[in-house]
mmCIF file of C-alpha atoms and ligand atoms in Angstrom:
data_model
loop_
_atom_site.group_PDB
_atom_site.id
_atom_site.type_symbol
_atom_site.label_atom_id
_atom_site.label_comp_id
_atom_site.label_asym_id
_atom_site.label_seq_id
_atom_site.Cartn_x
_atom_site.Cartn_y
_atom_site.Cartn_z
ATOM 1 C CA MET J 1 -134.280 130.055 29.527
ATOM 2 C CA LEU J 2 -136.584 127.086 30.141
ATOM 3 C CA ARG J 3 -138.983 128.419 27.551
ATOM 4 C CA TYR J 4 -136.133 128.805 25.095
ATOM 5 C CA ILE J 5 -135.080 125.164 25.639
ATOM 6 C CA LEU J 6 -138.669 123.991 25.208
ATOM 7 C CA LEU J 7 -138.937 125.990 21.993
ATOM 8 C CA LEU J 8 -135.785 124.354 20.650
ATOM 9 C CA THR J 9 -137.072 120.916 21.708
ATOM 10 C CA ALA J 10 -140.360 121.532 19.959
ATOM 11 C CA ALA J 11 -138.571 122.704 16.821
ATOM 12 C CA SER J 12 -136.350 119.630 16.756
ATOM 13 C CA ILE J 13 -139.331 117.283 17.215
ATOM 14 C CA LEU J 14 -141.019 118.911 14.246
ATOM 15 C CA SER J 15 -137.951 118.756 12.050
ATOM 16 C CA ALA J 16 -137.819 114.935 11.540
ATOM 17 C CA ALA J 17 -138.596 115.229 7.841
ATOM 18 C CA PRO J 18 -137.690 113.146 4.777
ATOM 19 C CA GLU J 19 -135.151 115.815 3.761
ATOM 20 C CA ASP J 20 -133.163 114.891 6.871
ATOM 21 C CA PHE J 21 -132.244 111.649 5.141
ATOM 22 C CA MET J 22 -131.046 113.322 1.936
ATOM 23 C CA ASP J 23 -127.520 114.568 1.163
ATOM 24 C CA GLN J 24 -126.045 112.859 4.199
ATOM 25 C CA CYS J 25 -122.522 111.585 4.681
ATOM 26 C CA ILE J 26 -121.858 108.583 6.912
ATOM 27 C CA ASP J 27 -119.907 109.447 10.066
ATOM 28 C CA GLY J 28 -117.224 107.000 8.963
ATOM 29 C CA LYS J 29 -113.459 106.758 8.920
ATOM 30 C CA HIS J 30 -112.778 108.900 5.850
ATOM 31 C CA HIS J 31 -116.053 110.628 4.953
ATOM 32 C CA LYS J 32 -116.396 114.376 4.655
ATOM 33 C CA THR J 33 -118.959 115.886 7.027
ATOM 34 C CA GLU J 34 -121.003 117.388 4.176
ATOM 35 C CA PRO J 35 -121.265 116.314 0.538
ATOM 36 C CA GLY J 36 -119.882 118.700 -2.056
ATOM 37 C CA PRO J 37 -118.262 118.925 -5.494
ATOM 38 C CA GLU J 38 -114.963 117.059 -5.822
ATOM 39 C CA ASP J 39 -113.217 118.066 -9.043
ATOM 40 C CA GLY J 40 -110.244 115.741 -8.713
ATOM 41 C CA ILE J 41 -112.352 112.661 -8.048
ATOM 42 C CA HIS J 42 -110.756 109.561 -9.529
ATOM 43 C CA GLY J 43 -111.691 106.719 -11.898
ATOM 44 C CA GLN J 44 -114.740 104.695 -10.978
ATOM 45 C CA CYS J 45 -115.748 107.246 -8.314
ATOM 46 C CA LYS J 46 -116.408 109.880 -11.011
ATOM 47 C CA PRO J 47 -120.222 109.520 -10.993
ATOM 48 C CA TRP J 48 -120.166 111.418 -7.682
ATOM 49 C CA VAL J 49 -118.077 114.350 -8.997
ATOM 50 C CA GLN J 50 -120.837 116.930 -8.440
ATOM 51 C CA LYS J 51 -121.776 115.837 -4.937
ATOM 52 C CA ALA J 52 -119.433 113.530 -3.063
ATOM 53 C CA CYS J 53 -118.859 112.447 0.528
ATOM 54 C CA CYS J 54 -115.328 111.318 -0.392
ATOM 55 C CA THR J 55 -112.255 113.445 -0.993
ATOM 56 C CA ALA J 56 -110.253 113.078 -4.202
ATOM 57 C CA ASN J 57 -107.615 111.292 -2.110
ATOM 58 C CA THR J 58 -110.100 108.745 -0.861
ATOM 59 C CA SER J 59 -111.350 108.123 -4.407
ATOM 60 C CA GLN J 60 -107.767 107.523 -5.533
ATOM 61 C CA ALA J 61 -107.143 105.102 -2.674
ATOM 62 C CA ALA J 62 -110.355 103.211 -3.480
ATOM 63 C CA HIS J 63 -108.547 101.931 -6.581
ATOM 64 C CA GLU J 64 -105.387 100.721 -4.828
ATOM 65 C CA ASP J 65 -104.788 97.149 -3.697
ATOM 66 C CA VAL J 66 -103.917 97.763 -0.053
ATOM 67 C CA SER J 67 -104.677 101.439 0.528
ATOM 68 C CA PHE J 68 -104.585 103.728 3.550
ATOM 69 C CA LEU J 69 -108.386 103.457 3.667
ATOM 70 C CA TYR J 70 -108.597 100.092 5.427
ATOM 71 C CA ASN J 71 -105.309 98.272 4.658
ATOM 72 C CA PHE J 72 -107.641 95.696 3.198
ATOM 73 C CA ASN J 73 -106.022 93.102 0.966
ATOM 74 C CA TRP J 74 -108.279 91.934 -1.863
ATOM 75 C CA ASN J 75 -105.651 89.329 -2.777
ATOM 76 C CA HIS J 76 -105.950 87.286 0.415
ATOM 77 C CA CYS J 77 -106.553 84.071 -1.550
ATOM 78 C CA GLY J 78 -104.457 84.677 -4.639
ATOM 79 C CA ILE J 79 -104.735 87.663 -6.967
ATOM 80 C CA MET J 80 -108.329 88.801 -7.258
ATOM 81 C CA SER J 81 -109.457 88.839 -10.897
ATOM 82 C CA PRO J 82 -109.731 92.338 -12.423
ATOM 83 C CA GLN J 83 -113.413 91.879 -13.276
ATOM 84 C CA CYS J 84 -114.173 90.948 -9.661
ATOM 85 C CA LYS J 85 -112.012 93.739 -8.258
ATOM 86 C CA ASN J 86 -113.796 96.367 -10.365
ATOM 87 C CA HIS J 87 -116.958 95.610 -8.416
ATOM 88 C CA PHE J 88 -115.186 95.986 -5.068
ATOM 89 C CA ILE J 89 -113.729 99.302 -6.257
ATOM 90 C CA GLN J 90 -117.206 100.434 -7.272
ATOM 91 C CA ASP J 91 -118.554 99.279 -3.920
ATOM 92 C CA THR J 92 -115.830 101.284 -2.123
ATOM 93 C CA CYS J 93 -116.651 104.396 -4.216
ATOM 94 C CA PHE J 94 -120.345 103.935 -3.454
ATOM 95 C CA TYR J 95 -119.756 103.564 0.290
ATOM 96 C CA GLU J 96 -117.246 106.416 0.541
ATOM 97 C CA CYS J 97 -118.702 108.893 -1.962
ATOM 98 C CA SER J 98 -122.477 108.523 -2.193
ATOM 99 C CA PRO J 99 -124.536 111.247 -0.469
ATOM 100 C CA ASN J 100 -127.681 109.148 -1.047
ATOM 101 C CA LEU J 101 -127.348 106.590 1.749
ATOM 102 C CA GLY J 102 -129.138 108.594 4.443
ATOM 103 C CA PRO J 103 -132.183 106.298 4.779
ATOM 104 C CA TRP J 104 -129.870 103.394 5.717
ATOM 105 C CA ILE J 105 -127.380 105.065 8.058
ATOM 106 C CA GLU J 106 -127.301 103.557 11.554
ATOM 107 C CA LYS J 107 -125.270 104.437 14.639
ATOM 108 C CA VAL J 108 -122.618 101.885 15.627
ATOM 109 C CA ASP J 109 -120.217 101.507 18.498
ATOM 110 C CA GLN J 110 -117.035 100.673 16.579
ATOM 111 C CA SER J 111 -113.498 101.920 17.069
ATOM 112 C CA TRP J 112 -113.121 102.976 13.428
ATOM 113 C CA ARG J 113 -116.500 104.599 12.720
ATOM 114 C CA LYS J 114 -119.594 105.978 14.439
ATOM 115 C CA GLU J 115 -122.083 105.099 11.710
ATOM 116 C CA ARG J 116 -122.587 102.343 9.173
ATOM 117 C CA ILE J 117 -125.080 101.494 6.433
ATOM 118 C CA LEU J 118 -127.564 98.680 6.994
ATOM 119 C CA ASP J 119 -129.756 96.822 4.474
ATOM 120 C CA VAL J 120 -129.307 99.157 1.508
ATOM 121 C CA PRO J 121 -131.626 97.571 -1.104
ATOM 122 C CA LEU J 122 -129.301 96.673 -3.941
ATOM 123 C CA CYS J 123 -130.629 96.242 -7.482
ATOM 124 C CA LYS J 124 -130.754 92.618 -8.557
ATOM 125 C CA GLU J 125 -128.537 93.244 -11.599
ATOM 126 C CA ASP J 126 -125.856 94.997 -9.547
ATOM 127 C CA CYS J 127 -125.684 92.200 -6.991
ATOM 128 C CA GLU J 128 -125.803 89.394 -9.530
ATOM 129 C CA SER J 129 -123.190 90.825 -11.899
ATOM 130 C CA TRP J 130 -120.869 91.370 -8.920
ATOM 131 C CA TYR J 131 -121.360 87.776 -7.764
ATOM 132 C CA ASN J 132 -121.000 86.318 -11.252
ATOM 133 C CA ASP J 133 -117.853 88.313 -12.045
ATOM 134 C CA CYS J 134 -116.223 86.893 -8.909
ATOM 135 C CA SER J 135 -117.260 83.288 -9.588
ATOM 136 C CA ASN J 136 -113.705 82.218 -10.505
ATOM 137 C CA ASP J 137 -112.162 83.868 -7.444
ATOM 138 C CA TYR J 138 -111.318 82.444 -4.039
ATOM 139 C CA THR J 139 -111.820 83.584 -0.466
ATOM 140 C CA CYS J 140 -111.700 82.133 3.048
ATOM 141 C CA MET J 141 -114.329 84.260 4.825
ATOM 142 C CA ASP J 142 -117.978 85.061 4.204
ATOM 143 C CA ASN J 143 -118.130 88.176 6.410
ATOM 144 C CA TRP J 144 -115.218 90.394 5.420
ATOM 145 C CA HIS J 145 -115.755 92.793 8.312
ATOM 146 C CA VAL J 146 -114.679 90.427 11.076
ATOM 147 C CA GLY J 147 -112.425 87.509 11.942
ATOM 148 C CA TRP J 148 -109.279 88.289 9.950
ATOM 149 C CA ASN J 149 -105.751 87.921 11.217
ATOM 150 C CA TRP J 150 -104.359 91.498 11.202
ATOM 151 C CA THR J 151 -100.999 90.606 12.817
ATOM 152 C CA ASN J 152 -99.040 91.786 9.783
ATOM 153 C CA GLY J 153 -100.983 95.032 9.346
ATOM 154 C CA MET J 154 -103.300 93.745 6.652
ATOM 155 C CA ASN J 155 -105.958 91.093 6.628
ATOM 156 C CA LYS J 156 -104.858 87.499 6.249
ATOM 157 C CA CYS J 157 -106.944 84.343 6.452
ATOM 158 C CA PRO J 158 -106.939 83.173 10.084
ATOM 159 C CA THR J 159 -105.656 79.709 10.884
ATOM 160 C CA GLY J 160 -108.326 77.130 10.216
ATOM 161 C CA LYS J 161 -109.966 79.127 7.404
ATOM 162 C CA SER J 162 -108.721 77.858 4.084
ATOM 163 C CA CYS J 163 -109.223 79.438 0.654
ATOM 164 C CA GLN J 164 -112.204 78.025 -1.166
ATOM 165 C CA LYS J 165 -114.038 78.606 -4.392
ATOM 166 C CA TRP J 166 -116.294 81.653 -4.271
ATOM 167 C CA SER J 167 -119.457 79.553 -4.696
ATOM 168 C CA ASP J 168 -118.453 77.267 -1.805
ATOM 169 C CA VAL J 169 -118.179 80.280 0.495
ATOM 170 C CA PHE J 170 -121.171 82.118 -0.999
ATOM 171 C CA PRO J 171 -123.797 79.701 -2.386
ATOM 172 C CA SER J 172 -125.829 82.496 -4.018
ATOM 173 C CA ALA J 173 -125.688 86.133 -5.084
ATOM 174 C CA LYS J 174 -128.019 86.992 -2.182
ATOM 175 C CA ASP J 175 -125.773 85.175 0.247
ATOM 176 C CA PHE J 176 -122.759 87.105 -1.028
ATOM 177 C CA CYS J 177 -124.185 90.629 -1.194
ATOM 178 C CA GLU J 178 -125.733 90.421 2.255
ATOM 179 C CA LYS J 179 -122.975 88.610 4.125
ATOM 180 C CA VAL J 180 -119.789 90.130 2.740
ATOM 181 C CA TRP J 181 -120.164 93.481 4.533
ATOM 182 C CA SER J 182 -122.359 92.177 7.390
ATOM 183 C CA ASN J 183 -125.721 93.239 5.928
ATOM 184 C CA SER J 184 -124.695 96.629 4.597
ATOM 185 C CA TYR J 185 -126.626 95.492 1.520
ATOM 186 C CA LYS J 186 -129.929 93.742 1.165
ATOM 187 C CA TYR J 187 -130.536 91.567 -1.863
ATOM 188 C CA THR J 188 -133.746 92.505 -3.672
ATOM 189 C CA SER J 189 -135.662 91.213 -6.668
ATOM 190 C CA TYR J 190 -136.091 94.854 -7.783
ATOM 191 C CA THR J 191 -134.528 95.652 -11.131
ATOM 192 C CA ARG J 192 -132.754 98.877 -11.995
ATOM 193 C CA ASP J 193 -135.819 100.331 -13.725
ATOM 194 C CA SER J 194 -138.033 99.784 -10.642
ATOM 195 C CA GLY J 195 -137.074 102.949 -8.768
ATOM 196 C CA ARG J 196 -136.970 100.842 -5.583
ATOM 197 C CA CYS J 197 -133.317 99.756 -5.429
ATOM 198 C CA MET J 198 -129.880 101.357 -5.347
ATOM 199 C CA GLN J 199 -127.367 100.941 -8.169
ATOM 200 C CA LEU J 200 -123.612 100.628 -7.780
ATOM 201 C CA TRP J 201 -123.045 101.284 -11.479
ATOM 202 C CA PHE J 202 -124.524 104.094 -13.617
ATOM 203 C CA GLU J 203 -125.282 104.739 -17.257
ATOM 204 C CA ASN J 204 -123.141 107.713 -18.346
ATOM 205 C CA GLY J 205 -122.225 108.384 -14.723
ATOM 206 C CA ASP J 206 -125.744 109.641 -13.992
ATOM 207 C CA VAL J 207 -126.577 109.048 -10.318
ATOM 208 C CA THR J 208 -130.114 110.499 -10.574
ATOM 209 C CA PRO J 209 -131.749 107.062 -10.281
ATOM 210 C CA ASN J 210 -130.203 106.657 -6.812
ATOM 211 C CA VAL J 211 -131.254 110.164 -5.772
ATOM 212 C CA ASN J 212 -134.852 109.264 -6.634
ATOM 213 C CA VAL J 213 -134.663 105.909 -4.845
ATOM 214 C CA ALA J 214 -133.214 107.560 -1.718
ATOM 215 C CA GLN J 215 -136.037 110.115 -1.817
ATOM 216 C CA TYR J 216 -138.594 107.318 -2.009
ATOM 217 C CA TYR J 217 -137.168 105.545 1.063
ATOM 218 C CA ALA J 218 -136.638 108.849 2.905
ATOM 219 C CA LYS J 219 -140.382 109.520 2.578
ATOM 220 C CA LEU J 220 -141.188 106.008 3.835
ATOM 221 C CA LYS J 221 -138.896 106.546 6.813
ATOM 222 C CA GLY J 222 -140.521 109.907 7.458
ATOM 223 C CA SER J 223 -144.040 108.467 7.397
ATOM 224 C CA ALA J 224 -142.992 105.493 9.553
ATOM 225 C CA HIS J 225 -142.977 108.053 12.373
ATOM 226 C CA ASN J 226 -146.514 109.096 11.449
ATOM 227 C CA PRO J 227 -148.572 107.522 14.234
ATOM 228 C CA ARG J 228 -146.378 109.312 16.750
ATOM 229 C CA GLN J 229 -145.984 112.387 14.624
ATOM 230 C CA GLY J 230 -149.576 113.595 14.928
ATOM 231 C CA LEU J 231 -149.328 113.630 18.696
ATOM 232 C CA LEU J 232 -145.827 115.135 18.618
ATOM 233 C CA ILE J 233 -147.008 117.988 16.438
ATOM 234 C CA VAL J 234 -149.845 118.781 18.871
ATOM 235 C CA VAL J 235 -147.483 118.662 21.851
ATOM 236 C CA ALA J 236 -144.852 120.705 20.036
ATOM 237 C CA SER J 237 -147.412 123.325 18.975
ATOM 238 C CA LEU J 238 -148.689 123.655 22.540
ATOM 239 C CA LEU J 239 -145.131 124.062 23.817
ATOM 240 C CA MET J 240 -144.461 126.711 21.226
ATOM 241 C CA LEU J 241 -147.654 128.605 22.071
ATOM 242 C CA TRP J 242 -146.753 128.508 25.716
ATOM 243 C CA ALA J 243 -143.159 129.545 25.066
ATOM 244 C CA VAL J 244 -143.838 132.706 23.067
HETATM 245 C C1 LIG V 301 -103.721 113.248 -0.012
HETATM 246 O O1 LIG V 301 -102.833 112.197 0.301
HETATM 247 C C2 LIG V 301 -101.466 112.575 0.297
HETATM 248 C C3 LIG V 301 -100.614 111.335 0.456
HETATM 249 O O2 LIG V 301 -101.160 110.454 1.409
HETATM 250 C C4 LIG V 301 -101.254 113.626 1.395
HETATM 251 O O3 LIG V 301 -99.899 114.035 1.398
HETATM 252 C C5 LIG V 301 -102.146 114.812 1.127
HETATM 253 O O4 LIG V 301 -102.027 115.742 2.191
HETATM 254 C C6 LIG V 301 -103.592 114.378 0.999
HETATM 255 N N1 LIG V 301 -104.414 115.501 0.596
HETATM 256 C C7 LIG V 301 -105.531 115.833 1.201
HETATM 257 C C8 LIG V 301 -106.271 116.997 0.639
HETATM 258 O O5 LIG V 301 -105.986 115.213 2.160
HETATM 259 C C1 LIG V 302 -101.861 85.259 12.634
HETATM 260 O O1 LIG V 302 -100.714 85.400 11.844
HETATM 261 C C2 LIG V 302 -99.502 85.256 12.565
HETATM 262 C C3 LIG V 302 -98.337 85.662 11.672
HETATM 263 O O2 LIG V 302 -98.403 85.084 10.409
HETATM 264 C C4 LIG V 302 -99.422 83.837 13.093
HETATM 265 O O3 LIG V 302 -98.236 83.637 13.809
HETATM 266 C C5 LIG V 302 -100.629 83.566 13.983
HETATM 267 O O4 LIG V 302 -100.654 82.230 14.407
HETATM 268 C C6 LIG V 302 -101.912 83.877 13.266
HETATM 269 N N1 LIG V 302 -103.024 83.812 14.214
HETATM 270 C C7 LIG V 302 -104.254 83.375 13.870
HETATM 271 C C8 LIG V 302 -105.271 83.344 14.954
HETATM 272 O O5 LIG V 302 -104.563 83.030 12.739
#
Protein backbone atom coordinates (compact mmCIF):
# COMPACT_ATOMS: atom_id res chain seq x y z
CA MET A 1 0.00 0.00 0.00
CA LEU A 2 2.75 2.43 1.03
CA ARG A 3 4.69 1.54 -2.09
CA TYR A 4 1.60 2.13 -4.19
CA ILE A 5 1.13 5.61 -2.64
CA LEU A 6 4.79 6.43 -3.22
CA LEU A 7 4.48 5.32 -6.83
CA LEU A 8 1.48 7.59 -7.33
CA THR A 9 3.33 10.47 -5.63
CA ALA A 10 6.33 9.95 -7.88
CA ALA A 11 4.11 9.85 -10.96
CA SER A 12 2.35 13.07 -9.99
CA ILE A 13 5.66 14.86 -9.35
CA LEU A 14 6.82 13.87 -12.81
CA SER A 15 3.62 14.94 -14.50
CA ALA A 16 3.99 18.75 -14.04
CA ALA A 17 4.37 19.34 -17.77
CA PRO A 18 3.49 22.23 -20.09
CA GLU A 19 0.52 20.22 -21.41
CA ASP A 20 -1.02 20.53 -17.94
CA PHE A 21 -1.63 24.20 -18.70
CA MET A 22 -3.34 23.56 -22.04
CA ASP A 23 -7.06 22.96 -22.65
CA GLN A 24 -8.00 23.99 -19.12
CA CYS A 25 -11.24 25.49 -17.91
CA ILE A 26 -11.26 27.87 -14.95
CA ASP A 27 -13.02 26.44 -11.88
CA GLY A 28 -15.42 29.38 -12.01
CA LYS A 29 -19.10 30.06 -11.52
CA HIS A 30 -20.36 28.87 -14.91
CA HIS A 31 -17.46 27.07 -16.61
CA LYS A 32 -17.68 23.52 -17.85
CA THR A 33 -15.15 21.16 -16.26
CA GLU A 34 -13.61 20.23 -19.62
CA PRO A 35 -13.54 22.17 -22.89
CA GLY A 36 -15.48 20.71 -25.80
CA PRO A 37 -17.42 21.57 -28.96
CA GLU A 38 -20.44 23.82 -28.40
CA ASP A 39 -22.60 23.88 -31.53
CA GLY A 40 -25.16 26.37 -30.27
CA ILE A 41 -22.59 28.91 -29.14
CA HIS A 42 -23.86 32.45 -29.61
CA GLY A 43 -22.75 35.68 -31.31
CA GLN A 44 -19.37 37.04 -30.31
CA CYS A 45 -18.49 33.79 -28.50
CA LYS A 46 -18.47 31.88 -31.82
CA PRO A 47 -14.65 31.78 -32.19
CA TRP A 48 -14.68 29.11 -29.46
CA VAL A 49 -17.27 26.88 -31.18
CA GLN A 50 -14.87 23.95 -31.62
CA LYS A 51 -13.47 23.98 -28.10
CA ALA A 52 -15.27 25.98 -25.45
CA CYS A 53 -15.36 26.15 -21.66
CA CYS A 54 -18.76 27.88 -21.82
CA THR A 55 -22.15 26.34 -22.54
CA ALA A 56 -24.36 27.76 -25.28
CA ASN A 57 -26.52 29.23 -22.51
CA THR A 58 -23.59 31.07 -20.99
CA SER A 59 -22.60 32.44 -24.41
CA GLN A 60 -26.14 33.71 -24.90
CA ALA A 61 -26.15 35.37 -21.48
CA ALA A 62 -22.79 37.02 -22.19
CA HIS A 63 -24.68 39.26 -24.63
CA GLU A 64 -27.46 40.33 -22.26
CA ASP A 65 -27.44 43.53 -20.22
CA VAL A 66 -28.05 42.10 -16.76
CA SER A 67 -27.77 38.33 -17.19
CA PHE A 68 -27.91 35.37 -14.84
CA LEU A 69 -24.11 35.16 -15.13
CA TYR A 70 -23.26 37.91 -12.64
CA ASN A 71 -26.31 40.23 -12.53
CA PHE A 72 -23.78 42.81 -13.59
CA ASN A 73 -25.22 46.06 -14.90
CA TRP A 74 -23.08 47.66 -17.62
CA ASN A 75 -25.39 50.69 -17.54
CA HIS A 76 -24.51 51.79 -14.00
CA CYS A 77 -23.64 55.32 -15.18
CA GLY A 78 -26.07 55.77 -18.04
CA ILE A 79 -26.44 53.48 -21.04
CA MET A 80 -23.08 52.05 -22.05
CA SER A 81 -22.31 52.83 -25.70
CA PRO A 82 -22.68 49.84 -28.06
CA GLN A 83 -19.07 50.08 -29.22
CA CYS A 84 -17.85 49.95 -25.61
CA LYS A 85 -20.25 47.15 -24.68
CA ASN A 86 -19.06 44.97 -27.57
CA HIS A 87 -15.66 44.83 -25.90
CA PHE A 88 -17.15 43.81 -22.56
CA ILE A 89 -19.17 41.10 -24.33
CA GLN A 90 -15.99 39.88 -26.01
CA ASP A 91 -14.19 39.97 -22.68
CA THR A 92 -17.00 37.89 -21.10
CA CYS A 93 -16.82 35.36 -23.97
CA PHE A 94 -13.05 35.18 -23.59
CA TYR A 95 -13.23 34.63 -19.83
CA GLU A 96 -16.09 32.12 -19.97
CA CYS A 97 -15.23 30.22 -23.16
CA SER A 98 -11.48 30.21 -23.77
CA PRO A 99 -9.68 26.91 -23.03
CA ASN A 100 -6.34 28.72 -23.47
CA LEU A 101 -6.04 30.48 -20.11
CA GLY A 102 -4.32 27.66 -18.23
CA PRO A 103 -0.96 29.43 -17.73
CA TRP A 104 -2.74 32.24 -15.83
CA ILE A 105 -5.22 30.31 -13.68
CA GLU A 106 -4.76 30.86 -9.94
CA LYS A 107 -6.60 29.45 -6.93
CA VAL A 108 -8.76 31.95 -5.03
CA ASP A 109 -10.81 31.84 -1.87
CA GLN A 110 -14.00 33.50 -3.12
CA SER A 111 -17.62 32.59 -2.51
CA TRP A 112 -18.48 32.56 -6.22
CA ARG A 113 -15.44 30.80 -7.72
CA LYS A 114 -12.43 28.68 -6.79
CA GLU A 115 -10.11 29.94 -9.51
CA ARG A 116 -9.45 33.18 -11.34
CA ILE A 117 -7.12 34.42 -14.08
CA LEU A 118 -4.22 36.69 -13.16
CA ASP A 119 -2.03 38.87 -15.40
CA VAL A 120 -3.08 37.45 -18.77
CA PRO A 121 -0.81 39.38 -21.18
CA LEU A 122 -3.23 41.25 -23.40
CA CYS A 123 -2.19 42.42 -26.87
CA LYS A 124 -1.65 46.16 -27.03
CA GLU A 125 -4.20 46.60 -29.83
CA ASP A 126 -6.90 44.70 -27.95
CA CYS A 127 -6.44 46.74 -24.79
CA GLU A 128 -6.16 50.07 -26.56
CA SER A 129 -9.15 49.61 -28.86
CA TRP A 130 -11.24 48.58 -25.84
CA TYR A 131 -10.14 51.68 -23.91
CA ASN A 132 -10.61 54.02 -26.87
CA ASP A 133 -14.07 52.67 -27.72
CA CYS A 134 -15.18 53.41 -24.16
CA SER A 135 -13.71 56.92 -24.06
CA ASN A 136 -17.15 58.59 -24.23
CA ASP A 137 -18.62 56.39 -21.50
CA TYR A 138 -18.94 56.98 -17.77
CA THR A 139 -18.28 54.90 -14.68
CA CYS A 140 -17.87 55.40 -10.93
CA MET A 141 -15.42 52.60 -10.07
CA ASP A 142 -11.99 51.57 -11.32
CA ASN A 143 -12.08 48.00 -9.98
CA TRP A 144 -15.36 46.46 -11.11
CA HIS A 145 -14.90 43.35 -8.98
CA VAL A 146 -15.37 45.02 -5.61
CA GLY A 147 -17.10 47.86 -3.78
CA TRP A 148 -20.50 47.98 -5.50
CA ASN A 149 -23.80 48.41 -3.75
CA TRP A 150 -25.69 45.15 -4.46
CA THR A 151 -28.72 45.97 -2.27
CA ASN A 152 -31.10 45.84 -5.23
CA GLY A 153 -29.69 42.62 -6.69
CA MET A 154 -27.47 44.29 -9.25
CA ASN A 155 -24.47 46.53 -8.96
CA LYS A 156 -25.08 50.21 -8.31
CA CYS A 157 -22.56 52.94 -7.60
CA PRO A 158 -22.06 53.12 -3.82
CA THR A 159 -22.76 56.39 -2.05
CA GLY A 160 -19.82 58.73 -2.39
CA LYS A 161 -18.75 57.35 -5.79
CA SER A 162 -20.10 59.57 -8.52
CA CYS A 163 -20.14 58.88 -12.26
CA GLN A 164 -17.17 60.37 -14.04
CA LYS A 165 -15.74 60.44 -17.51
CA TRP A 166 -13.94 57.23 -18.42
CA SER A 167 -10.57 58.99 -18.72
CA ASP A 168 -10.97 60.55 -15.25
CA VAL A 169 -11.45 57.09 -13.74
CA PHE A 170 -8.90 55.38 -16.00
CA PRO A 171 -6.10 57.75 -17.07
CA SER A 172 -4.64 55.26 -19.58
CA ALA A 173 -5.40 52.06 -21.47
CA LYS A 174 -2.96 50.22 -19.18
CA ASP A 175 -4.69 51.59 -16.13
CA PHE A 176 -8.05 50.42 -17.45
CA CYS A 177 -7.16 46.92 -18.65
CA GLU A 178 -5.29 46.05 -15.47
CA LYS A 179 -7.58 47.62 -12.89
CA VAL A 180 -11.06 46.88 -14.19
CA TRP A 181 -11.00 43.16 -13.33
CA SER A 182 -8.39 43.42 -10.54
CA ASN A 183 -5.36 42.40 -12.63
CA SER A 184 -6.98 39.61 -14.61
CA TYR A 185 -5.20 41.27 -17.53
CA LYS A 186 -1.73 42.66 -17.86
CA TYR A 187 -1.10 45.46 -20.31
CA THR A 188 1.77 44.66 -22.68
CA SER A 189 3.56 46.46 -25.49
CA TYR A 190 3.37 43.21 -27.50
CA THR A 191 1.41 43.49 -30.72
CA ARG A 192 -0.88 40.82 -32.12
CA ASP A 193 1.77 39.52 -34.52
CA SER A 194 4.32 39.00 -31.70
CA GLY A 195 3.09 35.58 -30.55
CA ARG A 196 3.58 36.79 -26.96
CA CYS A 197 0.15 38.21 -26.09
CA MET A 198 -3.46 37.05 -25.97
CA GLN A 199 -6.13 38.47 -28.27
CA LEU A 200 -9.75 39.10 -27.35
CA TRP A 201 -10.75 39.49 -31.00
CA PHE A 202 -9.88 37.18 -33.92
CA GLU A 203 -9.56 37.41 -37.68
CA ASN A 204 -12.20 35.09 -39.18
CA GLY A 205 -12.86 33.61 -35.75
CA ASP A 206 -9.50 31.81 -35.79
CA VAL A 207 -8.26 31.34 -32.22
CA THR A 208 -5.01 29.61 -33.26
CA PRO A 209 -2.88 32.64 -32.34
CA ASN A 210 -4.03 32.31 -28.72
CA VAL A 211 -3.39 28.55 -28.70
CA ASN A 212 0.20 29.23 -29.76
CA VAL A 213 0.66 32.01 -27.20
CA ALA A 214 -0.72 29.78 -24.41
CA GLN A 215 1.69 27.03 -25.49
CA TYR A 216 4.59 29.47 -25.31
CA TYR A 217 3.72 30.54 -21.74
CA ALA A 218 2.90 26.96 -20.71
CA LYS A 219 6.46 25.97 -21.66
CA LEU A 220 7.87 28.92 -19.69
CA LYS A 221 5.81 27.90 -16.67
CA GLY A 222 6.99 24.32 -17.08
CA SER A 223 10.66 25.31 -17.22
CA ALA A 224 10.25 27.73 -14.29
CA HIS A 225 10.13 24.55 -12.20
CA ASN A 226 13.38 23.38 -13.79
CA PRO A 227 15.89 23.93 -10.98
CA ARG A 228 13.70 21.82 -8.73
CA GLN A 229 12.68 19.46 -11.47
CA GLY A 230 16.08 17.81 -11.93
CA LEU A 231 16.17 16.84 -8.28
CA LEU A 232 12.50 15.81 -8.29
CA ILE A 233 13.06 13.50 -11.23
CA VAL A 234 15.97 11.79 -9.44
CA VAL A 235 13.93 11.40 -6.25
CA ALA A 236 10.88 10.21 -8.16
CA SER A 237 12.93 7.68 -10.14
CA LEU A 238 14.47 6.30 -6.95
CA LEU A 239 11.02 5.98 -5.38
CA MET A 240 9.75 4.19 -8.44
CA LEU A 241 12.70 1.79 -8.49
CA TRP A 242 12.16 1.04 -4.84
CA ALA A 243 8.41 0.63 -5.27
CA VAL A 244 8.45 -1.96 -8.05
C1 LIG B 1 -30.44 27.26 -20.48
O1 LIG B 1 -31.14 28.29 -19.81
C2 LIG B 1 -32.54 28.08 -19.74
C3 LIG B 1 -33.19 29.33 -19.17
O2 LIG B 1 -32.44 29.86 -18.11
C4 LIG B 1 -32.80 26.81 -18.91
O3 LIG B 1 -34.19 26.57 -18.84
C5 LIG B 1 -32.11 25.64 -19.57
O4 LIG B 1 -32.26 24.49 -18.76
C6 LIG B 1 -30.63 25.93 -19.77
N1 LIG B 1 -30.02 24.86 -20.53
C7 LIG B 1 -28.91 24.26 -20.17
C8 LIG B 1 -28.40 23.20 -21.09
O5 LIG B 1 -28.29 24.55 -19.15
C1 LIG C 1 -27.13 51.04 -1.25
O1 LIG C 1 -28.35 51.25 -1.90
C2 LIG C 1 -29.46 51.34 -1.02
C3 LIG C 1 -30.75 51.31 -1.83
O2 LIG C 1 -30.72 52.18 -2.91
C4 LIG C 1 -29.29 52.57 -0.15
O3 LIG C 1 -30.36 52.71 0.73
C5 LIG C 1 -27.98 52.46 0.62
O4 LIG C 1 -27.72 53.63 1.35
C6 LIG C 1 -26.82 52.20 -0.31
N1 LIG C 1 -25.63 51.89 0.48
C7 LIG C 1 -24.39 52.26 0.10
C8 LIG C 1 -23.28 51.89 1.03
O5 LIG C 1 -24.14 52.85 -0.94
